[in-house]
Amino acid sequence: MAAFEAAGEVRPAKLYFVRFPLGWAREFVRALRAAGIDAPRAAPAGTDVGLEDAEIGVPDHLVTTAIDVRRYVPTKLAALACHASQMPPEHFLRR
């Protein structure tokens, strides 16, 4: 946020935040479990959310924009793989 605010005249017209629609989040966890992937039941230490009931999203009506980022997923996963503390090999999203 600080970089966006400090950009001055070259600041982009919009700033997007990552938010997942709650309906999608619940379906995502159901699909993981149906595929035999054990999604974590608790969030990382220091947070107060988990995936037990898929409360990892916001009410669907609050999400107003969707951006297709699929082409960037391989690059993101490769970057995360460089930092074991970010996403270790056994992480459920790497299966």
Tab-separated table of C-alpha atoms in Angstrom:
chain	number	residue	atom	x	y	z
A	1	MET	CA	0.000	0.000	0.000
A	2	ALA	CA	2.839	2.390	0.818
A	3	ALA	CA	4.369	1.916	-2.641
A	4	PHE	CA	1.012	2.622	-4.292
A	5	GLU	CA	0.546	5.779	-2.245
A	6	ALA	CA	4.137	6.916	-2.839
A	7	ALA	CA	3.896	6.478	-6.623
A	8	GLY	CA	2.635	10.015	-7.080
A	9	GLU	CA	1.868	10.948	-10.684
A	10	VAL	CA	2.756	7.493	-12.013
A	11	ARG	CA	0.327	5.773	-9.659
A	12	PRO	CA	-1.929	3.244	-11.430
A	13	ALA	CA	-5.599	4.152	-11.713
A	14	LYS	CA	-6.652	1.137	-9.638
A	15	LEU	CA	-5.291	-1.014	-6.829
A	16	TYR	CA	-6.559	-4.570	-6.536
A	17	PHE	CA	-6.599	-6.647	-3.351
A	18	VAL	CA	-6.672	-10.441	-3.346
A	19	ARG	CA	-9.973	-11.659	-1.971
A	20	PHE	CA	-11.697	-14.983	-2.547
A	21	PRO	CA	-15.490	-15.201	-2.796
A	22	LEU	CA	-16.700	-17.328	0.116
A	23	GLY	CA	-18.771	-19.549	-2.185
A	24	TRP	CA	-15.677	-20.299	-4.267
A	25	ALA	CA	-13.566	-20.911	-1.160
A	26	ARG	CA	-16.026	-23.464	0.200
A	27	GLU	CA	-16.194	-25.260	-3.159
A	28	PHE	CA	-12.394	-25.255	-3.393
A	29	VAL	CA	-12.051	-27.031	-0.044
A	30	ARG	CA	-14.771	-29.531	-1.030
A	31	ALA	CA	-12.925	-30.272	-4.296
A	32	LEU	CA	-9.618	-30.756	-2.468
A	33	ARG	CA	-11.179	-33.228	-0.076
A	34	ALA	CA	-13.010	-35.038	-2.895
A	35	ALA	CA	-9.648	-35.446	-4.648
A	36	GLY	CA	-8.197	-36.968	-1.499
A	37	ILE	CA	-6.072	-33.929	-0.697
A	38	ASP	CA	-6.130	-33.194	2.993
A	39	ALA	CA	-6.558	-29.443	3.227
A	40	PRO	CA	-5.281	-28.057	6.504
A	41	ARG	CA	-7.803	-27.725	9.280
A	42	ALA	CA	-6.033	-24.739	10.781
A	43	ALA	CA	-4.239	-21.678	9.547
A	44	PRO	CA	-0.609	-20.878	10.274
A	45	ALA	CA	0.344	-19.931	13.818
A	46	GLY	CA	-0.611	-16.406	14.702
A	47	THR	CA	-3.734	-16.283	12.560
A	48	ASP	CA	-7.292	-16.969	13.541
A	49	VAL	CA	-8.693	-18.547	10.381
A	50	GLY	CA	-8.615	-22.085	9.092
A	51	LEU	CA	-10.120	-24.264	6.404
A	52	GLU	CA	-12.350	-26.404	8.593
A	53	ASP	CA	-15.438	-24.717	7.244
A	54	ALA	CA	-13.753	-22.866	4.390
A	55	GLU	CA	-14.065	-19.453	5.976
A	56	ILE	CA	-11.167	-18.196	3.891
A	57	GLY	CA	-13.146	-15.816	1.780
A	58	VAL	CA	-15.368	-12.776	1.886
A	59	PRO	CA	-19.087	-12.641	1.090
A	60	ASP	CA	-19.495	-13.207	-2.637
A	61	HIS	CA	-21.177	-9.840	-3.269
A	62	LEU	CA	-18.078	-7.977	-2.024
A	63	VAL	CA	-15.923	-9.347	-4.846
A	64	THR	CA	-16.468	-7.051	-7.813
A	65	THR	CA	-13.589	-7.969	-10.134
A	66	ALA	CA	-11.993	-11.238	-11.248
A	67	ILE	CA	-8.634	-11.313	-13.008
A	68	ASP	CA	-7.477	-14.478	-14.761
A	69	VAL	CA	-3.948	-15.114	-13.485
A	70	ARG	CA	-3.584	-18.752	-14.572
A	71	ARG	CA	-0.701	-17.989	-16.920
A	72	TYR	CA	1.312	-16.671	-13.960
A	73	VAL	CA	0.748	-19.644	-11.624
A	74	PRO	CA	3.819	-21.633	-12.792
A	75	THR	CA	6.041	-18.602	-12.189
A	76	LYS	CA	4.536	-18.008	-8.757
A	77	LEU	CA	4.930	-21.655	-7.742
A	78	ALA	CA	8.539	-21.672	-8.951
A	79	ALA	CA	9.256	-18.567	-6.881
A	80	LEU	CA	7.588	-20.042	-3.804
A	81	ALA	CA	9.591	-23.248	-4.243
A	82	CYS	CA	12.752	-21.186	-3.782
A	83	HIS	CA	11.635	-20.348	-0.257
A	84	ALA	CA	10.746	-23.470	1.756
A	85	SER	CA	9.258	-21.326	4.494
A	86	GLN	CA	6.669	-20.021	2.012
A	87	MET	CA	5.393	-23.302	0.617
A	88	PRO	CA	7.206	-26.524	1.488
A	89	PRO	CA	7.097	-29.438	-0.993
A	90	GLU	CA	4.409	-31.236	1.030
A	91	HIS	CA	2.052	-28.219	1.024
A	92	PHE	CA	-1.448	-29.197	-0.077
A	93	LEU	CA	-1.473	-26.674	-2.943
A	94	ARG	CA	1.587	-28.261	-4.541
A	95	ARG	CA	-0.168	-31.585	-5.127
